[in-house]
Amino acid sequence: MARPDKAADVAELTENFRNSNGAVLTEYRGLTVAQLRQLRTTLGDDVNYAVVKNTLTKIAAKDAGVESFDSLLQGPSAIAFIKGDPVVAAKGLRDFAKANPLLVIKGGVLDGKALGSDEINKLADLESREVLLAKLAGAMKAAPQQAVSLFAAPLSQAARLFAALQDKLPAEDAPAAAEAPAAEAVQDAPADAPAEASTEETASADS
């Protein structure tokens, strides 16, 4: 392949990485052309499933700031570039892989966060954005107060998915958290004791 063609391919891959909500790297060794066509149909218009060259993909991923694919780019590779709901795409890939074991889900990236194959399978178990919106609509109709609480919850796609993935991690993967001791009752200070004012700011970060 001539060098200008390689540069064009790298530029196209880089643009796909940058313009996608997420990307899932797969190995398709042994799948037929007809099966790949079926997979693309299953994933729909919101997913661009493209067979890629590993060397060019490494360059494109680096240019796009994606560093989690380097060690996974081995063997025949294809990437599902997701422009729609990542949950729907993950379900499509997972279900196709169950019916066609030659498709191997190797890893991915979602909004800049690296995902392993197990996390992508957990992502496929979540409810899609469409289902969540339907539930929200039902809550608004049945109980306005419940709808208000749903609106108050973080609705950004990344926050919802990452929080749900953390909730679904098996208990054995992390040590059980020790329960905090119950707070002791604070005795009333004498009426003539001077009041002490103090302020505490507690910051918590969800890693």
PDB file of N, CA, C and O in Angstrom, residues 64-133:
ATOM      1  N   ALA A  64      -5.358   9.723  18.735  1.00  0.00           N
ATOM      2  CA  ALA A  64      -6.659  10.072  19.324  1.00  0.00           C
ATOM      3  C   ALA A  64      -6.625  10.037  20.847  1.00  0.00           C
ATOM      4  O   ALA A  64      -7.638  10.318  21.494  1.00  0.00           O
ATOM      5  N   GLY A  65      -5.485   9.694  21.431  1.00  0.00           N
ATOM      6  CA  GLY A  65      -5.372   9.648  22.880  1.00  0.00           C
ATOM      7  C   GLY A  65      -5.883   8.368  23.507  1.00  0.00           C
ATOM      8  O   GLY A  65      -6.141   8.324  24.712  1.00  0.00           O
ATOM      9  N   VAL A  66      -6.020   7.308  22.713  1.00  0.00           N
ATOM     10  CA  VAL A  66      -6.480   6.010  23.220  1.00  0.00           C
ATOM     11  C   VAL A  66      -5.261   5.118  23.405  1.00  0.00           C
ATOM     12  O   VAL A  66      -4.592   4.760  22.441  1.00  0.00           O
ATOM     13  N   GLU A  67      -4.975   4.741  24.643  1.00  0.00           N
ATOM     14  CA  GLU A  67      -3.757   3.987  24.936  1.00  0.00           C
ATOM     15  C   GLU A  67      -4.024   2.550  25.362  1.00  0.00           C
ATOM     16  O   GLU A  67      -3.092   1.801  25.615  1.00  0.00           O
ATOM     17  N   SER A  68      -5.298   2.170  25.438  1.00  0.00           N
ATOM     18  CA  SER A  68      -5.616   0.848  25.993  1.00  0.00           C
ATOM     19  C   SER A  68      -5.605  -0.271  24.967  1.00  0.00           C
ATOM     20  O   SER A  68      -5.768  -1.435  25.324  1.00  0.00           O
ATOM     21  N   PHE A  69      -5.418   0.060  23.687  1.00  0.00           N
ATOM     22  CA  PHE A  69      -5.512  -0.959  22.646  1.00  0.00           C
ATOM     23  C   PHE A  69      -4.164  -1.565  22.269  1.00  0.00           C
ATOM     24  O   PHE A  69      -4.116  -2.601  21.604  1.00  0.00           O
ATOM     25  N   ASP A  70      -3.074  -0.934  22.645  1.00  0.00           N
ATOM     26  CA  ASP A  70      -1.759  -1.350  22.156  1.00  0.00           C
ATOM     27  C   ASP A  70      -1.487  -2.833  22.380  1.00  0.00           C
ATOM     28  O   ASP A  70      -1.093  -3.555  21.467  1.00  0.00           O
ATOM     29  N   SER A  71      -1.698  -3.294  23.592  1.00  0.00           N
ATOM     30  CA  SER A  71      -1.374  -4.690  23.922  1.00  0.00           C
ATOM     31  C   SER A  71      -2.399  -5.675  23.363  1.00  0.00           C
ATOM     32  O   SER A  71      -2.153  -6.886  23.348  1.00  0.00           O
ATOM     33  N   LEU A  72      -3.545  -5.168  22.905  1.00  0.00           N
ATOM     34  CA  LEU A  72      -4.617  -6.051  22.419  1.00  0.00           C
ATOM     35  C   LEU A  72      -4.624  -6.197  20.907  1.00  0.00           C
ATOM     36  O   LEU A  72      -5.313  -7.073  20.383  1.00  0.00           O
ATOM     37  N   LEU A  73      -3.874  -5.360  20.223  1.00  0.00           N
ATOM     38  CA  LEU A  73      -3.900  -5.383  18.754  1.00  0.00           C
ATOM     39  C   LEU A  73      -2.996  -6.489  18.227  1.00  0.00           C
ATOM     40  O   LEU A  73      -1.864  -6.266  17.796  1.00  0.00           O
ATOM     41  N   GLN A  74      -3.515  -7.693  18.268  1.00  0.00           N
ATOM     42  CA  GLN A  74      -2.828  -8.871  17.758  1.00  0.00           C
ATOM     43  C   GLN A  74      -3.841  -9.737  17.024  1.00  0.00           C
ATOM     44  O   GLN A  74      -4.988  -9.854  17.453  1.00  0.00           O
ATOM     45  N   GLY A  75      -3.401 -10.356  15.939  1.00  0.00           N
ATOM     46  CA  GLY A  75      -4.309 -11.193  15.165  1.00  0.00           C
ATOM     47  C   GLY A  75      -5.260 -10.351  14.328  1.00  0.00           C
ATOM     48  O   GLY A  75      -5.188  -9.120  14.317  1.00  0.00           O
ATOM     49  N   PRO A  76      -6.182 -11.002  13.609  1.00  0.00           N
ATOM     50  CA  PRO A  76      -7.149 -10.273  12.772  1.00  0.00           C
ATOM     51  C   PRO A  76      -8.050  -9.401  13.654  1.00  0.00           C
ATOM     52  O   PRO A  76      -8.764  -9.920  14.506  1.00  0.00           O
ATOM     53  N   SER A  77      -8.003  -8.092  13.452  1.00  0.00           N
ATOM     54  CA  SER A  77      -8.709  -7.163  14.338  1.00  0.00           C
ATOM     55  C   SER A  77      -9.802  -6.404  13.601  1.00  0.00           C
ATOM     56  O   SER A  77      -9.656  -6.041  12.424  1.00  0.00           O
ATOM     57  N   ALA A  78     -10.884  -6.159  14.307  1.00  0.00           N
ATOM     58  CA  ALA A  78     -11.958  -5.308  13.813  1.00  0.00           C
ATOM     59  C   ALA A  78     -12.482  -4.511  14.992  1.00  0.00           C
ATOM     60  O   ALA A  78     -12.525  -5.008  16.121  1.00  0.00           O
ATOM     61  N   ILE A  79     -12.875  -3.265  14.733  1.00  0.00           N
ATOM     62  CA  ILE A  79     -13.319  -2.378  15.803  1.00  0.00           C
ATOM     63  C   ILE A  79     -14.748  -1.925  15.540  1.00  0.00           C
ATOM     64  O   ILE A  79     -15.092  -1.538  14.422  1.00  0.00           O
ATOM     65  N   ALA A  80     -15.561  -1.983  16.584  1.00  0.00           N
ATOM     66  CA  ALA A  80     -16.918  -1.436  16.525  1.00  0.00           C
ATOM     67  C   ALA A  80     -16.860  -0.018  17.082  1.00  0.00           C
ATOM     68  O   ALA A  80     -16.707   0.179  18.294  1.00  0.00           O
ATOM     69  N   PHE A  81     -16.950   0.972  16.214  1.00  0.00           N
ATOM     70  CA  PHE A  81     -16.981   2.371  16.625  1.00  0.00           C
ATOM     71  C   PHE A  81     -18.435   2.739  16.916  1.00  0.00           C
ATOM     72  O   PHE A  81     -19.290   2.692  16.030  1.00  0.00           O
ATOM     73  N   ILE A  82     -18.713   3.112  18.160  1.00  0.00           N
ATOM     74  CA  ILE A  82     -20.087   3.291  18.630  1.00  0.00           C
ATOM     75  C   ILE A  82     -20.439   4.772  18.654  1.00  0.00           C
ATOM     76  O   ILE A  82     -19.805   5.564  19.347  1.00  0.00           O
ATOM     77  N   LYS A  83     -21.477   5.134  17.909  1.00  0.00           N
ATOM     78  CA  LYS A  83     -21.948   6.515  17.901  1.00  0.00           C
ATOM     79  C   LYS A  83     -23.308   6.648  18.577  1.00  0.00           C
ATOM     80  O   LYS A  83     -23.786   7.764  18.771  1.00  0.00           O
ATOM     81  N   GLY A  84     -23.927   5.536  18.925  1.00  0.00           N
ATOM     82  CA  GLY A  84     -25.216   5.555  19.602  1.00  0.00           C
ATOM     83  C   GLY A  84     -25.082   5.132  21.049  1.00  0.00           C
ATOM     84  O   GLY A  84     -24.094   5.433  21.718  1.00  0.00           O
ATOM     85  N   ASP A  85     -26.080   4.396  21.536  1.00  0.00           N
ATOM     86  CA  ASP A  85     -26.091   3.934  22.924  1.00  0.00           C
ATOM     87  C   ASP A  85     -25.092   2.786  23.090  1.00  0.00           C
ATOM     88  O   ASP A  85     -25.241   1.732  22.459  1.00  0.00           O
ATOM     89  N   PRO A  86     -24.062   2.934  23.933  1.00  0.00           N
ATOM     90  CA  PRO A  86     -23.067   1.870  24.112  1.00  0.00           C
ATOM     91  C   PRO A  86     -23.670   0.576  24.640  1.00  0.00           C
ATOM     92  O   PRO A  86     -23.155  -0.509  24.350  1.00  0.00           O
ATOM     93  N   VAL A  87     -24.744   0.678  25.435  1.00  0.00           N
ATOM     94  CA  VAL A  87     -25.366  -0.527  25.978  1.00  0.00           C
ATOM     95  C   VAL A  87     -25.941  -1.378  24.848  1.00  0.00           C
ATOM     96  O   VAL A  87     -25.775  -2.604  24.823  1.00  0.00           O
ATOM     97  N   VAL A  88     -26.612  -0.740  23.906  1.00  0.00           N
ATOM     98  CA  VAL A  88     -27.201  -1.468  22.780  1.00  0.00           C
ATOM     99  C   VAL A  88     -26.110  -2.140  21.953  1.00  0.00           C
ATOM    100  O   VAL A  88     -26.237  -3.302  21.544  1.00  0.00           O
ATOM    101  N   ALA A  89     -25.022  -1.412  21.704  1.00  0.00           N
ATOM    102  CA  ALA A  89     -23.911  -1.982  20.932  1.00  0.00           C
ATOM    103  C   ALA A  89     -23.270  -3.152  21.663  1.00  0.00           C
ATOM    104  O   ALA A  89     -22.950  -4.185  21.051  1.00  0.00           O
ATOM    105  N   ALA A  90     -23.085  -3.004  22.971  1.00  0.00           N
ATOM    106  CA  ALA A  90     -22.488  -4.088  23.759  1.00  0.00           C
ATOM    107  C   ALA A  90     -23.374  -5.325  23.745  1.00  0.00           C
ATOM    108  O   ALA A  90     -22.878  -6.458  23.648  1.00  0.00           O
ATOM    109  N   LYS A  91     -24.687  -5.118  23.830  1.00  0.00           N
ATOM    110  CA  LYS A  91     -25.611  -6.258  23.766  1.00  0.00           C
ATOM    111  C   LYS A  91     -25.492  -6.963  22.411  1.00  0.00           C
ATOM    112  O   LYS A  91     -25.464  -8.199  22.339  1.00  0.00           O
ATOM    113  N   GLY A  92     -25.438  -6.177  21.338  1.00  0.00           N
ATOM    114  CA  GLY A  92     -25.335  -6.771  20.003  1.00  0.00           C
ATOM    115  C   GLY A  92     -24.072  -7.593  19.833  1.00  0.00           C
ATOM    116  O   GLY A  92     -24.106  -8.709  19.295  1.00  0.00           O
ATOM    117  N   LEU A  93     -22.952  -7.069  20.303  1.00  0.00           N
ATOM    118  CA  LEU A  93     -21.687  -7.796  20.204  1.00  0.00           C
ATOM    119  C   LEU A  93     -21.692  -9.037  21.081  1.00  0.00           C
ATOM    120  O   LEU A  93     -21.261 -10.115  20.653  1.00  0.00           O
ATOM    121  N   ARG A  94     -22.175  -8.899  22.309  1.00  0.00           N
ATOM    122  CA  ARG A  94     -22.202 -10.034  23.222  1.00  0.00           C
ATOM    123  C   ARG A  94     -23.084 -11.152  22.700  1.00  0.00           C
ATOM    124  O   ARG A  94     -22.698 -12.330  22.707  1.00  0.00           O
ATOM    125  N   ASP A  95     -24.282 -10.804  22.224  1.00  0.00           N
ATOM    126  CA  ASP A  95     -25.208 -11.825  21.743  1.00  0.00           C
ATOM    127  C   ASP A  95     -24.683 -12.504  20.480  1.00  0.00           C
ATOM    128  O   ASP A  95     -24.828 -13.727  20.311  1.00  0.00           O
ATOM    129  N   PHE A  96     -24.053 -11.720  19.602  1.00  0.00           N
ATOM    130  CA  PHE A  96     -23.493 -12.320  18.385  1.00  0.00           C
ATOM    131  C   PHE A  96     -22.342 -13.253  18.746  1.00  0.00           C
ATOM    132  O   PHE A  96     -22.191 -14.332  18.152  1.00  0.00           O
ATOM    133  N   ALA A  97     -21.520 -12.855  19.723  1.00  0.00           N
ATOM    134  CA  ALA A  97     -20.389 -13.695  20.136  1.00  0.00           C
ATOM    135  C   ALA A  97     -20.871 -15.001  20.756  1.00  0.00           C
ATOM    136  O   ALA A  97     -20.224 -16.048  20.608  1.00  0.00           O
ATOM    137  N   LYS A  98     -22.019 -14.952  21.460  1.00  0.00           N
ATOM    138  CA  LYS A  98     -22.567 -16.185  22.033  1.00  0.00           C
ATOM    139  C   LYS A  98     -22.983 -17.147  20.925  1.00  0.00           C
ATOM    140  O   LYS A  98     -22.769 -18.365  21.021  1.00  0.00           O
ATOM    141  N   ALA A  99     -23.597 -16.611  19.867  1.00  0.00           N
ATOM    142  CA  ALA A  99     -24.048 -17.453  18.763  1.00  0.00           C
ATOM    143  C   ALA A  99     -22.902 -17.815  17.824  1.00  0.00           C
ATOM    144  O   ALA A  99     -22.964 -18.839  17.133  1.00  0.00           O
ATOM    145  N   ASN A 100     -21.851 -16.999  17.806  1.00  0.00           N
ATOM    146  CA  ASN A 100     -20.700 -17.227  16.921  1.00  0.00           C
ATOM    147  C   ASN A 100     -19.417 -17.075  17.742  1.00  0.00           C
ATOM    148  O   ASN A 100     -18.800 -15.997  17.759  1.00  0.00           O
ATOM    149  N   PRO A 101     -19.003 -18.123  18.440  1.00  0.00           N
ATOM    150  CA  PRO A 101     -17.853 -18.040  19.367  1.00  0.00           C
ATOM    151  C   PRO A 101     -16.548 -17.616  18.718  1.00  0.00           C
ATOM    152  O   PRO A 101     -15.597 -17.264  19.440  1.00  0.00           O
ATOM    153  N   LEU A 102     -16.468 -17.633  17.395  1.00  0.00           N
ATOM    154  CA  LEU A 102     -15.246 -17.188  16.747  1.00  0.00           C
ATOM    155  C   LEU A 102     -15.048 -15.675  16.880  1.00  0.00           C
ATOM    156  O   LEU A 102     -13.928 -15.193  16.688  1.00  0.00           O
ATOM    157  N   LEU A 103     -16.097 -14.948  17.184  1.00  0.00           N
ATOM    158  CA  LEU A 103     -15.952 -13.524  17.472  1.00  0.00           C
ATOM    159  C   LEU A 103     -15.514 -13.365  18.925  1.00  0.00           C
ATOM    160  O   LEU A 103     -16.205 -13.804  19.843  1.00  0.00           O
ATOM    161  N   VAL A 104     -14.356 -12.757  19.134  1.00  0.00           N
ATOM    162  CA  VAL A 104     -13.798 -12.593  20.479  1.00  0.00           C
ATOM    163  C   VAL A 104     -13.774 -11.107  20.825  1.00  0.00           C
ATOM    164  O   VAL A 104     -13.165 -10.301  20.104  1.00  0.00           O
ATOM    165  N   ILE A 105     -14.439 -10.747  21.909  1.00  0.00           N
ATOM    166  CA  ILE A 105     -14.407  -9.367  22.394  1.00  0.00           C
ATOM    167  C   ILE A 105     -13.172  -9.211  23.277  1.00  0.00           C
ATOM    168  O   ILE A 105     -13.034  -9.865  24.307  1.00  0.00           O
ATOM    169  N   LYS A 106     -12.251  -8.346  22.875  1.00  0.00           N
ATOM    170  CA  LYS A 106     -10.960  -8.246  23.548  1.00  0.00           C
ATOM    171  C   LYS A 106     -10.877  -7.090  24.534  1.00  0.00           C
ATOM    172  O   LYS A 106     -10.151  -7.153  25.524  1.00  0.00           O
ATOM    173  N   GLY A 107     -11.597  -6.034  24.282  1.00  0.00           N
ATOM    174  CA  GLY A 107     -11.542  -4.873  25.164  1.00  0.00           C
ATOM    175  C   GLY A 107     -12.163  -3.684  24.471  1.00  0.00           C
ATOM    176  O   GLY A 107     -12.644  -3.775  23.337  1.00  0.00           O
ATOM    177  N   GLY A 108     -12.150  -2.555  25.154  1.00  0.00           N
ATOM    178  CA  GLY A 108     -12.757  -1.386  24.550  1.00  0.00           C
ATOM    179  C   GLY A 108     -12.443  -0.125  25.322  1.00  0.00           C
ATOM    180  O   GLY A 108     -11.655  -0.114  26.272  1.00  0.00           O
ATOM    181  N   VAL A 109     -13.071   0.948  24.897  1.00  0.00           N
ATOM    182  CA  VAL A 109     -12.930   2.230  25.548  1.00  0.00           C
ATOM    183  C   VAL A 109     -14.272   2.934  25.482  1.00  0.00           C
ATOM    184  O   VAL A 109     -14.977   2.862  24.468  1.00  0.00           O
ATOM    185  N   LEU A 110     -14.664   3.584  26.573  1.00  0.00           N
ATOM    186  CA  LEU A 110     -15.937   4.299  26.631  1.00  0.00           C
ATOM    187  C   LEU A 110     -15.693   5.665  27.257  1.00  0.00           C
ATOM    188  O   LEU A 110     -15.290   5.763  28.415  1.00  0.00           O
ATOM    189  N   ASP A 111     -15.925   6.725  26.474  1.00  0.00           N
ATOM    190  CA  ASP A 111     -15.694   8.091  26.955  1.00  0.00           C
ATOM    191  C   ASP A 111     -14.312   8.232  27.587  1.00  0.00           C
ATOM    192  O   ASP A 111     -14.152   8.846  28.643  1.00  0.00           O
ATOM    193  N   GLY A 112     -13.310   7.631  26.940  1.00  0.00           N
ATOM    194  CA  GLY A 112     -11.936   7.756  27.405  1.00  0.00           C
ATOM    195  C   GLY A 112     -11.525   6.764  28.469  1.00  0.00           C
ATOM    196  O   GLY A 112     -10.342   6.698  28.817  1.00  0.00           O
ATOM    197  N   LYS A 113     -12.457   5.970  28.994  1.00  0.00           N
ATOM    198  CA  LYS A 113     -12.135   4.992  30.044  1.00  0.00           C
ATOM    199  C   LYS A 113     -11.957   3.614  29.415  1.00  0.00           C
ATOM    200  O   LYS A 113     -12.804   3.152  28.662  1.00  0.00           O
ATOM    201  N   ALA A 114     -10.845   2.964  29.744  1.00  0.00           N
ATOM    202  CA  ALA A 114     -10.573   1.631  29.209  1.00  0.00           C
ATOM    203  C   ALA A 114     -11.496   0.611  29.857  1.00  0.00           C
ATOM    204  O   ALA A 114     -11.747   0.652  31.063  1.00  0.00           O
ATOM    205  N   LEU A 115     -12.000  -0.318  29.049  1.00  0.00           N
ATOM    206  CA  LEU A 115     -12.868  -1.391  29.526  1.00  0.00           C
ATOM    207  C   LEU A 115     -12.284  -2.733  29.114  1.00  0.00           C
ATOM    208  O   LEU A 115     -11.831  -2.894  27.978  1.00  0.00           O
ATOM    209  N   GLY A 116     -12.305  -3.693  30.029  1.00  0.00           N
ATOM    210  CA  GLY A 116     -11.920  -5.054  29.692  1.00  0.00           C
ATOM    211  C   GLY A 116     -13.093  -5.803  29.090  1.00  0.00           C
ATOM    212  O   GLY A 116     -14.227  -5.309  29.074  1.00  0.00           O
ATOM    213  N   SER A 117     -12.847  -7.000  28.618  1.00  0.00           N
ATOM    214  CA  SER A 117     -13.918  -7.785  28.002  1.00  0.00           C
ATOM    215  C   SER A 117     -15.026  -8.094  29.008  1.00  0.00           C
ATOM    216  O   SER A 117     -16.215  -8.081  28.661  1.00  0.00           O
ATOM    217  N   ASP A 118     -14.659  -8.353  30.264  1.00  0.00           N
ATOM    218  CA  ASP A 118     -15.664  -8.628  31.289  1.00  0.00           C
ATOM    219  C   ASP A 118     -16.550  -7.416  31.533  1.00  0.00           C
ATOM    220  O   ASP A 118     -17.761  -7.539  31.726  1.00  0.00           O
ATOM    221  N   GLU A 119     -15.956  -6.231  31.530  1.00  0.00           N
ATOM    222  CA  GLU A 119     -16.727  -5.011  31.744  1.00  0.00           C
ATOM    223  C   GLU A 119     -17.679  -4.741  30.587  1.00  0.00           C
ATOM    224  O   GLU A 119     -18.790  -4.231  30.781  1.00  0.00           O
ATOM    225  N   ILE A 120     -17.258  -5.085  29.381  1.00  0.00           N
ATOM    226  CA  ILE A 120     -18.145  -4.913  28.230  1.00  0.00           C
ATOM    227  C   ILE A 120     -19.332  -5.861  28.340  1.00  0.00           C
ATOM    228  O   ILE A 120     -20.477  -5.494  28.018  1.00  0.00           O
ATOM    229  N   ASN A 121     -19.096  -7.079  28.820  1.00  0.00           N
ATOM    230  CA  ASN A 121     -20.206  -8.014  29.032  1.00  0.00           C
ATOM    231  C   ASN A 121     -21.146  -7.504  30.126  1.00  0.00           C
ATOM    232  O   ASN A 121     -22.368  -7.666  30.026  1.00  0.00           O
ATOM    233  N   LYS A 122     -20.597  -6.890  31.174  1.00  0.00           N
ATOM    234  CA  LYS A 122     -21.441  -6.296  32.217  1.00  0.00           C
ATOM    235  C   LYS A 122     -22.234  -5.121  31.647  1.00  0.00           C
ATOM    236  O   LYS A 122     -23.400  -4.907  32.005  1.00  0.00           O
ATOM    237  N   LEU A 123     -21.589  -4.347  30.786  1.00  0.00           N
ATOM    238  CA  LEU A 123     -22.267  -3.224  30.136  1.00  0.00           C
ATOM    239  C   LEU A 123     -23.477  -3.713  29.349  1.00  0.00           C
ATOM    240  O   LEU A 123     -24.528  -3.077  29.324  1.00  0.00           O
ATOM    241  N   ALA A 124     -23.327  -4.881  28.711  1.00  0.00           N
ATOM    242  CA  ALA A 124     -24.427  -5.444  27.919  1.00  0.00           C
ATOM    243  C   ALA A 124     -25.606  -5.849  28.785  1.00  0.00           C
ATOM    244  O   ALA A 124     -26.736  -5.966  28.290  1.00  0.00           O
ATOM    245  N   ASP A 125     -25.379  -6.057  30.078  1.00  0.00           N
ATOM    246  CA  ASP A 125     -26.455  -6.457  30.983  1.00  0.00           C
ATOM    247  C   ASP A 125     -27.258  -5.269  31.504  1.00  0.00           C
ATOM    248  O   ASP A 125     -28.302  -5.456  32.132  1.00  0.00           O
ATOM    249  N   LEU A 126     -26.771  -4.053  31.261  1.00  0.00           N
ATOM    250  CA  LEU A 126     -27.472  -2.872  31.752  1.00  0.00           C
ATOM    251  C   LEU A 126     -28.693  -2.571  30.889  1.00  0.00           C
ATOM    252  O   LEU A 126     -28.849  -3.087  29.788  1.00  0.00           O
ATOM    253  N   GLU A 127     -29.550  -1.702  31.410  1.00  0.00           N
ATOM    254  CA  GLU A 127     -30.711  -1.280  30.640  1.00  0.00           C
ATOM    255  C   GLU A 127     -30.299  -0.191  29.659  1.00  0.00           C
ATOM    256  O   GLU A 127     -29.498   0.682  29.979  1.00  0.00           O
ATOM    257  N   SER A 128     -30.863  -0.246  28.477  1.00  0.00           N
ATOM    258  CA  SER A 128     -30.514   0.725  27.456  1.00  0.00           C
ATOM    259  C   SER A 128     -31.102   2.091  27.786  1.00  0.00           C
ATOM    260  O   SER A 128     -31.997   2.233  28.624  1.00  0.00           O
ATOM    261  N   ARG A 129     -30.603   3.097  27.103  1.00  0.00           N
ATOM    262  CA  ARG A 129     -31.112   4.460  27.286  1.00  0.00           C
ATOM    263  C   ARG A 129     -32.598   4.522  26.958  1.00  0.00           C
ATOM    264  O   ARG A 129     -33.369   5.211  27.635  1.00  0.00           O
ATOM    265  N   GLU A 130     -33.012   3.797  25.933  1.00  0.00           N
ATOM    266  CA  GLU A 130     -34.420   3.789  25.541  1.00  0.00           C
ATOM    267  C   GLU A 130     -35.298   3.241  26.657  1.00  0.00           C
ATOM    268  O   GLU A 130     -36.372   3.780  26.946  1.00  0.00           O
ATOM    269  N   VAL A 131     -34.844   2.156  27.296  1.00  0.00           N
ATOM    270  CA  VAL A 131     -35.620   1.568  28.395  1.00  0.00           C
ATOM    271  C   VAL A 131     -35.682   2.528  29.572  1.00  0.00           C
ATOM    272  O   VAL A 131     -36.738   2.707  30.197  1.00  0.00           O
ATOM    273  N   LEU A 132     -34.554   3.181  29.891  1.00  0.00           N
ATOM    274  CA  LEU A 132     -34.538   4.119  31.008  1.00  0.00           C
ATOM    275  C   LEU A 132     -35.459   5.300  30.753  1.00  0.00           C
ATOM    276  O   LEU A 132     -36.158   5.769  31.665  1.00  0.00           O
ATOM    277  N   LEU A 133     -35.489   5.792  29.517  1.00  0.00           N
ATOM    278  CA  LEU A 133     -36.383   6.897  29.188  1.00  0.00           C
ATOM    279  C   LEU A 133     -37.840   6.467  29.288  1.00  0.00           C
ATOM    280  O   LEU A 133     -38.701   7.248  29.716  1.00  0.00           O
TER     281      LEU A 133
END
